[in-house]
mmCIF file with all atom_site columns, C-alpha atoms in Angstrom:
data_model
loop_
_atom_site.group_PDB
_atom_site.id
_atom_site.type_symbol
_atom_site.label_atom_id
_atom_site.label_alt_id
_atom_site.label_comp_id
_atom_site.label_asym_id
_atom_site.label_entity_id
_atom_site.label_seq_id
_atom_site.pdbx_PDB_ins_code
_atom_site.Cartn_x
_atom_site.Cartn_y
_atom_site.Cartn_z
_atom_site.occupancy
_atom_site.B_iso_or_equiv
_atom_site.pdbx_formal_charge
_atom_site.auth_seq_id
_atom_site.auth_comp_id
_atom_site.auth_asym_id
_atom_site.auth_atom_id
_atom_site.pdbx_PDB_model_num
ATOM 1   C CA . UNK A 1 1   ? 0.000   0.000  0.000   1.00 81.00 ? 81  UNK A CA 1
ATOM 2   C CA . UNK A 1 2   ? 3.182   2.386  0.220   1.00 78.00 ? 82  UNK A CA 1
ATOM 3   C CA . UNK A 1 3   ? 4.281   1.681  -2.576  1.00 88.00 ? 83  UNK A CA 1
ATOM 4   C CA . UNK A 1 4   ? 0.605   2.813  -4.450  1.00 90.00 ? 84  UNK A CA 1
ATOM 5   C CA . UNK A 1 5   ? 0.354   5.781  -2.070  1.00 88.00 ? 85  UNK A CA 1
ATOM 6   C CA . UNK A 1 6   ? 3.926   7.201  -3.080  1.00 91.00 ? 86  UNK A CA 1
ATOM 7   C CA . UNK A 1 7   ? 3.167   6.772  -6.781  1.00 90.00 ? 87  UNK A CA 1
ATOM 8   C CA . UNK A 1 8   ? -0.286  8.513  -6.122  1.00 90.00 ? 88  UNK A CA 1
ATOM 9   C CA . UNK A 1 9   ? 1.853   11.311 -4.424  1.00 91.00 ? 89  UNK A CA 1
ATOM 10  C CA . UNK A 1 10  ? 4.643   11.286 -7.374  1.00 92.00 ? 90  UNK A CA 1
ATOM 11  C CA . UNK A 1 11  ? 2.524   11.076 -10.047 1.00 91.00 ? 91  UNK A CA 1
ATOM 12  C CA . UNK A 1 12  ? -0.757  13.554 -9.537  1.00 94.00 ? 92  UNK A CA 1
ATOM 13  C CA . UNK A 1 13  ? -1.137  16.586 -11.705 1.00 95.00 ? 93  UNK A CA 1
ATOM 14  C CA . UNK A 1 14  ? -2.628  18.316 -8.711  1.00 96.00 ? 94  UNK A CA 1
ATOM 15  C CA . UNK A 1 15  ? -0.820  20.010 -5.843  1.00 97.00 ? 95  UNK A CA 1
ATOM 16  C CA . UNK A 1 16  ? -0.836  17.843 -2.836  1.00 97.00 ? 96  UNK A CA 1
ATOM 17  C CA . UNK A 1 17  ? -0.008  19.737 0.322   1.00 97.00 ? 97  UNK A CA 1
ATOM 18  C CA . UNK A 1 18  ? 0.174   17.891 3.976   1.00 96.00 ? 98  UNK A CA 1
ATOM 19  C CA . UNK A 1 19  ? -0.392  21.618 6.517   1.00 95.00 ? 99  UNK A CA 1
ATOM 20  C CA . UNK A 1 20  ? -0.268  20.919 10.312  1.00 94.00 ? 100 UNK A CA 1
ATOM 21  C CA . UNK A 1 21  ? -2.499  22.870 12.831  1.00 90.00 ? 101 UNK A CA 1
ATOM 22  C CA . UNK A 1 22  ? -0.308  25.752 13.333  1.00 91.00 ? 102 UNK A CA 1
ATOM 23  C CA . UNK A 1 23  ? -0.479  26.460 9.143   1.00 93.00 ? 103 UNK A CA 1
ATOM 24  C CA . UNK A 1 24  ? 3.190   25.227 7.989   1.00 96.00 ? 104 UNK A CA 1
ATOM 25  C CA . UNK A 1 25  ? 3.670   23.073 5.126   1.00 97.00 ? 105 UNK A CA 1
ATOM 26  C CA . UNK A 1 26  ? 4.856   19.559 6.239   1.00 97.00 ? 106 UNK A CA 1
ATOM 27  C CA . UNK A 1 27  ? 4.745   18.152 2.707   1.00 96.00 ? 107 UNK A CA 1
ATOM 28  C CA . UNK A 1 28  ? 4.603   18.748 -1.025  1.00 97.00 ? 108 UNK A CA 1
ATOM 29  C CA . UNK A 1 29  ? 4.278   16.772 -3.721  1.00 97.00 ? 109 UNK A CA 1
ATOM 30  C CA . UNK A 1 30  ? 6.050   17.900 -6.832  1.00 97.00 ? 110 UNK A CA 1
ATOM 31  C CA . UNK A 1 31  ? 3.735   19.245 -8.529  1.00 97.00 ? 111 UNK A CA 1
ATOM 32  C CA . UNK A 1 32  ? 2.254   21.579 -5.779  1.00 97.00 ? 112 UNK A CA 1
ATOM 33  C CA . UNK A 1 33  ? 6.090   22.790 -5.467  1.00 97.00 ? 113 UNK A CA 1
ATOM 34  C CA . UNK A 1 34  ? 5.868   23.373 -9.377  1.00 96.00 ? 114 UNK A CA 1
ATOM 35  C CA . UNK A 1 35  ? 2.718   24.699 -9.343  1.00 97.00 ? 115 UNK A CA 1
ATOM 36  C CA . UNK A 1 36  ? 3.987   27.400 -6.967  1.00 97.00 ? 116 UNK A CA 1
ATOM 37  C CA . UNK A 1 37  ? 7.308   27.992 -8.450  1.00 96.00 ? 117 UNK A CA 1
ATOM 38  C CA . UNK A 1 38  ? 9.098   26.401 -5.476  1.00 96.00 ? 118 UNK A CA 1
ATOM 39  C CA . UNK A 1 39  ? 11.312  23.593 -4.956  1.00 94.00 ? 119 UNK A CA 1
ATOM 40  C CA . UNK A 1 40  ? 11.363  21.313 -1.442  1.00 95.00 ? 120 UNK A CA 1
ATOM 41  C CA . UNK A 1 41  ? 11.824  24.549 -0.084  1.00 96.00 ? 121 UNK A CA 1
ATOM 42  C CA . UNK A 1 42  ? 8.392   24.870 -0.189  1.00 97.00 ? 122 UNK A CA 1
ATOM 43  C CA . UNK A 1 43  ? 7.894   22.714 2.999   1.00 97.00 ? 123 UNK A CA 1
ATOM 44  C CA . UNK A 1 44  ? 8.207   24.572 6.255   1.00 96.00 ? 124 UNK A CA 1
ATOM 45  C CA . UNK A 1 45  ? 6.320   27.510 4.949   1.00 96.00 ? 125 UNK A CA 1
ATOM 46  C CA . UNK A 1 46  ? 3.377   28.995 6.109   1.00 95.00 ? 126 UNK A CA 1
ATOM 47  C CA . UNK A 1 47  ? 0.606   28.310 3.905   1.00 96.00 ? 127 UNK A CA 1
ATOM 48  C CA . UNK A 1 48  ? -0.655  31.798 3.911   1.00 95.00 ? 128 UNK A CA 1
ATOM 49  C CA . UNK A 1 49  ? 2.612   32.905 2.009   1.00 95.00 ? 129 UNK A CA 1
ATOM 50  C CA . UNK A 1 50  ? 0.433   30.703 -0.836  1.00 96.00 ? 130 UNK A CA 1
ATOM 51  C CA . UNK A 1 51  ? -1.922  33.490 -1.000  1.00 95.00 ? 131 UNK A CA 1
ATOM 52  C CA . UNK A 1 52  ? -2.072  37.090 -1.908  1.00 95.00 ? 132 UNK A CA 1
ATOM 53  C CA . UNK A 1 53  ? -1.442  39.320 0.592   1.00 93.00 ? 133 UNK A CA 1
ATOM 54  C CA . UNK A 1 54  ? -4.923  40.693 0.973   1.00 93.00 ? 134 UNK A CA 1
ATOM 55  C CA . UNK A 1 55  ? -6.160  37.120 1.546   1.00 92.00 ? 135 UNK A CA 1
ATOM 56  C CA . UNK A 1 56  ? -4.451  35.786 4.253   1.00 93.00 ? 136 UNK A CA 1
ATOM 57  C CA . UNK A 1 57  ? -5.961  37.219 7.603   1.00 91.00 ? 137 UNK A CA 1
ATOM 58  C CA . UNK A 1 58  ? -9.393  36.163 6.589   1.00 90.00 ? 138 UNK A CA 1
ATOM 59  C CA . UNK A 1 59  ? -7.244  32.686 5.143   1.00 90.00 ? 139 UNK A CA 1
ATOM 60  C CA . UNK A 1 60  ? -5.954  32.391 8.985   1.00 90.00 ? 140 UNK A CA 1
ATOM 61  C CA . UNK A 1 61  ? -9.529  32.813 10.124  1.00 89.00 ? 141 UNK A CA 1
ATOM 62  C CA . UNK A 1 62  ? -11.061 30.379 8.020   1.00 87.00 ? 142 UNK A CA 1
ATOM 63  C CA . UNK A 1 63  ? -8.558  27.690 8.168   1.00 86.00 ? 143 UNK A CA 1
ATOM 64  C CA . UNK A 1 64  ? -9.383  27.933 12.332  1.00 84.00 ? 144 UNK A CA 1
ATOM 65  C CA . UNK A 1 65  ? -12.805 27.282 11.628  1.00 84.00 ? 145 UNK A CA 1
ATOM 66  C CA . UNK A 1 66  ? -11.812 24.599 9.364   1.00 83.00 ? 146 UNK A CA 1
ATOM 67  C CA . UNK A 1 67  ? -10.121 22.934 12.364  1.00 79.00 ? 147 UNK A CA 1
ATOM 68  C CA . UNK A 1 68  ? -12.864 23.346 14.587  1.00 78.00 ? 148 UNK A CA 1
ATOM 69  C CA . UNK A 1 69  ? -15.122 21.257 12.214  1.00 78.00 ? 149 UNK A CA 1
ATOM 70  C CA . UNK A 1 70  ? -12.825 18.717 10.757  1.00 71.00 ? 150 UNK A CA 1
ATOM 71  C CA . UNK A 1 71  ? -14.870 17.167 8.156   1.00 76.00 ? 151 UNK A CA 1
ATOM 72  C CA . UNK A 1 72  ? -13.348 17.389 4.344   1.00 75.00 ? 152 UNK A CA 1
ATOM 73  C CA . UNK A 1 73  ? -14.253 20.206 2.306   1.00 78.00 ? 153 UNK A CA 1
ATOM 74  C CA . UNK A 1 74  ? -13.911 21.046 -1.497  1.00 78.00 ? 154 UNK A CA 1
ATOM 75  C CA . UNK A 1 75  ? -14.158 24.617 -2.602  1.00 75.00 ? 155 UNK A CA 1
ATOM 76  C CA . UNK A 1 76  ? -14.454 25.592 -5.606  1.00 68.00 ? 156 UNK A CA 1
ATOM 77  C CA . UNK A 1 77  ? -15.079 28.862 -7.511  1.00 67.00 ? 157 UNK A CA 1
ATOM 78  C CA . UNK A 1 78  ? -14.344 31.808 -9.928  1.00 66.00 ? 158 UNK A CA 1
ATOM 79  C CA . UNK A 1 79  ? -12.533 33.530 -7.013  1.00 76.00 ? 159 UNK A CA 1
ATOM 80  C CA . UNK A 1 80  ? -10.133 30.905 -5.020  1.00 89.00 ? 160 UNK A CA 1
ATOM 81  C CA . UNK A 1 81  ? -6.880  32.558 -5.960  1.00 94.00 ? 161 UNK A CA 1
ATOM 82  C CA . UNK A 1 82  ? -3.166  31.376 -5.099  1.00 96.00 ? 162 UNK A CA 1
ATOM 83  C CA . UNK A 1 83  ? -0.137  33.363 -5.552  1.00 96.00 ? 163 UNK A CA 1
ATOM 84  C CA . UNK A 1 84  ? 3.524   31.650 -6.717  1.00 96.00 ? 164 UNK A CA 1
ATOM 85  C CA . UNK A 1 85  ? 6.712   32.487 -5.719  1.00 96.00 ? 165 UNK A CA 1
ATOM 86  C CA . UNK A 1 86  ? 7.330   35.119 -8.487  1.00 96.00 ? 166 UNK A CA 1
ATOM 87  C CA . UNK A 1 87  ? 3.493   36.419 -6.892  1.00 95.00 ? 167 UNK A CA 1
ATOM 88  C CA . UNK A 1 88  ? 1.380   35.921 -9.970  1.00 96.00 ? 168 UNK A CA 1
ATOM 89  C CA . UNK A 1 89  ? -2.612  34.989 -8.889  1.00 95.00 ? 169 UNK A CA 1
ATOM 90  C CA . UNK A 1 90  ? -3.475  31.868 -10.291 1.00 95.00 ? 170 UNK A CA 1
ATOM 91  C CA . UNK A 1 91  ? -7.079  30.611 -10.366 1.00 94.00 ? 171 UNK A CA 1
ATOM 92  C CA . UNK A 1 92  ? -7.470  26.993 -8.385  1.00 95.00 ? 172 UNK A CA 1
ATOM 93  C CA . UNK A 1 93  ? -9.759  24.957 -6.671  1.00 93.00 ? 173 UNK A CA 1
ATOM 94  C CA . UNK A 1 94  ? -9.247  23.196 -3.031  1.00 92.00 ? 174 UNK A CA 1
ATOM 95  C CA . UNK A 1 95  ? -10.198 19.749 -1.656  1.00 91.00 ? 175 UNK A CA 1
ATOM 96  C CA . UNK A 1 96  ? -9.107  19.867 2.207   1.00 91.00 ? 176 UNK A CA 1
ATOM 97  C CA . UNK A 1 97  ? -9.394  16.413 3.882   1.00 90.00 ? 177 UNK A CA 1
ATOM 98  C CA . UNK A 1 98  ? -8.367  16.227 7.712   1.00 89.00 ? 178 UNK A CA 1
ATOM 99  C CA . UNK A 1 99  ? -5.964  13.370 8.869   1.00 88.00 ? 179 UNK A CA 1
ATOM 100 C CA . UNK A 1 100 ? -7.793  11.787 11.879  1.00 82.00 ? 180 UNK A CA 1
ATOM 101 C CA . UNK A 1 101 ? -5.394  11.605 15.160  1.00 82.00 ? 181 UNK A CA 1
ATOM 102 C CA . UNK A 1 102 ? -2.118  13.321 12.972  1.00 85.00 ? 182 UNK A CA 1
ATOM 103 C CA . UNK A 1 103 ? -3.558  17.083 13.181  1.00 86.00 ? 183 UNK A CA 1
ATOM 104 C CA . UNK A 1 104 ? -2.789  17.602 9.706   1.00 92.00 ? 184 UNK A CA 1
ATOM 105 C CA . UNK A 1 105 ? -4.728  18.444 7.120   1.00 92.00 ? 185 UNK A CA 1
ATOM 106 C CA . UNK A 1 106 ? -4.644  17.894 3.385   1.00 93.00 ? 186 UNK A CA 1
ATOM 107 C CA . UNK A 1 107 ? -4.708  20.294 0.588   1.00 94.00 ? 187 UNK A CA 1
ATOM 108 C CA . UNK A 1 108 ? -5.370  18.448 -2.536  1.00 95.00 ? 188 UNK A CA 1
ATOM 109 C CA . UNK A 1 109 ? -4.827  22.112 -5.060  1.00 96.00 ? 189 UNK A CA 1
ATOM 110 C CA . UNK A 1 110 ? -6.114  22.528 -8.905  1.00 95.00 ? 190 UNK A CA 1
ATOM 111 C CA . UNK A 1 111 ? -4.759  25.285 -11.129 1.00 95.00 ? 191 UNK A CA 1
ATOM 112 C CA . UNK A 1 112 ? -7.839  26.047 -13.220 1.00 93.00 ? 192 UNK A CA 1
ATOM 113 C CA . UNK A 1 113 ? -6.385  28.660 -15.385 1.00 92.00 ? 193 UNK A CA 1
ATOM 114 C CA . UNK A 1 114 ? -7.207  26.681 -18.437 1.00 92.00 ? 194 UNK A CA 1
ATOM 115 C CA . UNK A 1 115 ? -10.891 26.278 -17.130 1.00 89.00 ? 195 UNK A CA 1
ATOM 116 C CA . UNK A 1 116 ? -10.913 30.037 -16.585 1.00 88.00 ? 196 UNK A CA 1
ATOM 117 C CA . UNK A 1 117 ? -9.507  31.368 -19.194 1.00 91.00 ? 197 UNK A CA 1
ATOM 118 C CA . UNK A 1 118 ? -12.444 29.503 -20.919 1.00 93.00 ? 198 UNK A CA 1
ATOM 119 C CA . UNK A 1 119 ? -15.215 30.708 -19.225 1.00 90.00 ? 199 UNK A CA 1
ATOM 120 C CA . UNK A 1 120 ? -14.128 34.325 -19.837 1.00 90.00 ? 200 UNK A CA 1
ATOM 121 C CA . UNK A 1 121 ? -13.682 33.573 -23.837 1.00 92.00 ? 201 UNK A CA 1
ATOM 122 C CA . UNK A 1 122 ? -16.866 31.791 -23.619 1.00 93.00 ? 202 UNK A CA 1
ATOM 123 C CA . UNK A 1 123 ? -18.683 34.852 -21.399 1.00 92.00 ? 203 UNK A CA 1
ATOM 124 C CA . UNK A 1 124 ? -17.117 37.191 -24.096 1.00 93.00 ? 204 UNK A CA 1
ATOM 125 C CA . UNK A 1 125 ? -18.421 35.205 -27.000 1.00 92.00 ? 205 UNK A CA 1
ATOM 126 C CA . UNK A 1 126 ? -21.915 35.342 -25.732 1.00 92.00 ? 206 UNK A CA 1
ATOM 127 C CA . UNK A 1 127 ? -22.183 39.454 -25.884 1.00 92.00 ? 207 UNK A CA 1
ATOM 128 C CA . UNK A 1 128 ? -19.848 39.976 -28.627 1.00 92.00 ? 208 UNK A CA 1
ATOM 129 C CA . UNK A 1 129 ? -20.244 39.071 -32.278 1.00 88.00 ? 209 UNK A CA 1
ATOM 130 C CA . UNK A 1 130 ? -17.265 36.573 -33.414 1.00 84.00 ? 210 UNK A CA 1
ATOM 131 C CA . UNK A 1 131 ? -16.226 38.647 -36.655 1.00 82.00 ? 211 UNK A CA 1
ATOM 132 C CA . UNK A 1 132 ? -16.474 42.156 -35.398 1.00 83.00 ? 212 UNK A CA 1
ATOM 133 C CA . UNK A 1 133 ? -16.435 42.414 -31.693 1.00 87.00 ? 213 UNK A CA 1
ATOM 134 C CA . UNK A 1 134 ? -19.044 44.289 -31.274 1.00 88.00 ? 214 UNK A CA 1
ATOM 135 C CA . UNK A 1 135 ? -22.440 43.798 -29.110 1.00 90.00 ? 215 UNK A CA 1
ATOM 136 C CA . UNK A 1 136 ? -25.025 41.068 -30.056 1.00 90.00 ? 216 UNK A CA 1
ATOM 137 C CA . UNK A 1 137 ? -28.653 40.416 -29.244 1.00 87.00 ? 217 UNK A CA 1
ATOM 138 C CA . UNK A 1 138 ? -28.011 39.070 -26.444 1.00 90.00 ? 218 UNK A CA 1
ATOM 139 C CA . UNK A 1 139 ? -26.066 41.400 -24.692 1.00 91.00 ? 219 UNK A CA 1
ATOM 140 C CA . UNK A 1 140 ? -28.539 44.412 -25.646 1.00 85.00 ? 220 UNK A CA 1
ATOM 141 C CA . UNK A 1 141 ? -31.457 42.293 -24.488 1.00 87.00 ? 221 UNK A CA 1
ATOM 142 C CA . UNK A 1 142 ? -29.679 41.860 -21.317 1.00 88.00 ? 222 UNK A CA 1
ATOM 143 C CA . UNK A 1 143 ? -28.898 45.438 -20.793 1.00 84.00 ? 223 UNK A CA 1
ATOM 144 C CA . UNK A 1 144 ? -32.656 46.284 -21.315 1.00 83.00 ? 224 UNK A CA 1
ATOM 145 C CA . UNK A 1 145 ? -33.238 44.214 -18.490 1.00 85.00 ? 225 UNK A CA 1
ATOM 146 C CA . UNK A 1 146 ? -30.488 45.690 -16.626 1.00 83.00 ? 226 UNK A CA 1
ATOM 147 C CA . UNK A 1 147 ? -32.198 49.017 -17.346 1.00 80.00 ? 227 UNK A CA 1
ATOM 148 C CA . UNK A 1 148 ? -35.727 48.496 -16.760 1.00 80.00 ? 228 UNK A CA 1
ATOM 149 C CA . UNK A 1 149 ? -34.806 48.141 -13.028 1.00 81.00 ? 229 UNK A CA 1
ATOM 150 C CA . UNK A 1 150 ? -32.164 50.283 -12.532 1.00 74.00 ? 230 UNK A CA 1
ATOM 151 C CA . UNK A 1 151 ? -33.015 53.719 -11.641 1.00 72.00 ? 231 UNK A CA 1
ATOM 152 C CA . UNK A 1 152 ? -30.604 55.616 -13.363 1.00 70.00 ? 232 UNK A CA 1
ATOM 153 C CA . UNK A 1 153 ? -32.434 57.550 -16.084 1.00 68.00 ? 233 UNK A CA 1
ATOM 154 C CA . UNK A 1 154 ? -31.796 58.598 -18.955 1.00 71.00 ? 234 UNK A CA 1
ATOM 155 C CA . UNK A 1 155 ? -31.111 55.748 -20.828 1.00 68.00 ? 235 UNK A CA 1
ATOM 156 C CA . UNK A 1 156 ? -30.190 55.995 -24.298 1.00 73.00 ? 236 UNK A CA 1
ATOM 157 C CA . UNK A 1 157 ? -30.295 53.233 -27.048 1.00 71.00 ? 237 UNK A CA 1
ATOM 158 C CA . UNK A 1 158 ? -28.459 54.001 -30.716 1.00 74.00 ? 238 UNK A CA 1
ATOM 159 C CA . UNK A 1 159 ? -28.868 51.544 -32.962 1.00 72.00 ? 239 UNK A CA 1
ATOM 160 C CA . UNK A 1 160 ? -27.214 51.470 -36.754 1.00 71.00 ? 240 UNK A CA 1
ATOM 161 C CA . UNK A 1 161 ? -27.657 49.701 -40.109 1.00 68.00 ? 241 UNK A CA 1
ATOM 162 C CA . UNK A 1 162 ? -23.925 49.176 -41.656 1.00 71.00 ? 242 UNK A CA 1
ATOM 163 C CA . UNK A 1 163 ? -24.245 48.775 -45.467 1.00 72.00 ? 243 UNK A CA 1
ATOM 164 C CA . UNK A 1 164 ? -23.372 45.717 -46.279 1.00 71.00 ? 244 UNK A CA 1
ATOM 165 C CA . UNK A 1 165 ? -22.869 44.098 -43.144 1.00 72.00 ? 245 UNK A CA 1
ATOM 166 C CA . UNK A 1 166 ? -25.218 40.735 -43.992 1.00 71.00 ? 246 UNK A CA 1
ATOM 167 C CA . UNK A 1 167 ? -22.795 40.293 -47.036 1.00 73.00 ? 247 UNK A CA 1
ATOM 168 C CA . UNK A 1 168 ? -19.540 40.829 -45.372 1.00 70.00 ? 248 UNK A CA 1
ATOM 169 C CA . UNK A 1 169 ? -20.722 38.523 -42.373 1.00 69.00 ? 249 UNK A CA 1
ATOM 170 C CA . UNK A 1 170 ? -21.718 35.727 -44.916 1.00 72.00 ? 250 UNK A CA 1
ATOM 171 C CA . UNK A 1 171 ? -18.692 35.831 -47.006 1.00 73.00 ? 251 UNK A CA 1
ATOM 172 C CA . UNK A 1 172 ? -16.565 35.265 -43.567 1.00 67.00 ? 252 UNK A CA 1
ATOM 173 C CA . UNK A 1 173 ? -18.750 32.853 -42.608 1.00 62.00 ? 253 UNK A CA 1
ATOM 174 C CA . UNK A 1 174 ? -18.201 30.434 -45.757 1.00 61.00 ? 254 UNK A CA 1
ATOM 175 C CA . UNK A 1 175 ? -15.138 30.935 -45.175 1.00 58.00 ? 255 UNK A CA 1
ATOM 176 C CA . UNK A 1 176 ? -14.844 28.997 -41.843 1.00 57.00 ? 256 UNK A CA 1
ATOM 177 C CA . UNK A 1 177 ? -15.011 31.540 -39.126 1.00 55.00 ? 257 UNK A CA 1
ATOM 178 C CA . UNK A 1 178 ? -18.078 31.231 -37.193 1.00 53.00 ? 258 UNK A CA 1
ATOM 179 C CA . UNK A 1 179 ? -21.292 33.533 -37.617 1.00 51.00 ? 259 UNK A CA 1
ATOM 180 C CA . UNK A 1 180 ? -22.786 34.465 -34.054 1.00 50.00 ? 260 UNK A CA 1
ATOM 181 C CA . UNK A 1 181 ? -25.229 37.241 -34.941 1.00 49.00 ? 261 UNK A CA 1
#
């Protein structure tokens, strides 16, 4: 069973980080350490120096309250950020598992820049038309929404007929890139 944990441990393309009560790292597998820009230097750190600086008091308060509980815990979201050694944010997401009677917990640490950078493209793509950038449908139906409860008036609406447009858009179209109005 060593021998299968070890090549878990060796061989995962997430970070795997063993943090005792007190917050320092007791363990890294290689690719947290590469994920983070560090070496085996990376264990004895505190794993607040893993976040930006404006994270890691409330980081400190939640990882407490993580303690008190003890049960595991996966978080995951558009906003879990981690900061390397050269202090770049990277986007991630967290699985924390306690280690009954070793007061150590484990940090099992995605980097979902990929997934991300994706969503944004994709969120982009939805309000913007693929050949000339500018606003669709849906985007203006959304911001008539937007409008119809906000309560800053005037609101103003221009909207313009390009010559031509339909013909360009079609000819780019047959010629592979995609047509989103």
């Amino acid at each position: 069973m060593h021998d299968f944990l070890e090549t878990v441990w060796e061989s995962s393309v997430d970070g795997i980080i063993a943090v005792s009560r007190d917050g320092k790292i007791v363990a890294a597998n290689p690719s947290a350490q590469q994920m983070f820009g560090y070496g085996p230097e990376l264990v004895g750190r505190n794993v607040e120096q893993l976040l930006p600086l404006h994270l890691r008091d409330a980081h400190r308060q939640h990882r407490a309250a993580f303690e008190e509980v003890g049960r595991a815990r996966r978080m995951t979201s558009n906003h879990l950020v981690a900061m390397t050694a050269s202090g770049a944010e990277i986007p991630v997401d967290i699985t924390l598992t306690p280690v009954v009677g070793r007061d150590v917990t484990i940090a099992i640490v995605r980097d979902v820049t990929a997934t991300h950078e994706l969503q944004v493209r994709l969120r982009y793509l939805g309000f913007h038309d693929a050949l000339t950038g500018v606003y669709n449908r849906a985007f203006y139906e959304e911001e008539l929404e937007r409008a119809e409860v906000s309560r800053a008036r005037p609101v103003s609406v221009i909207i313009a007929d390009v010559n031509k447009l339909k013909r360009i858009n079609d000819t780019w179209t047959r010629r592979g890139r995609p047509r989103v109005v």
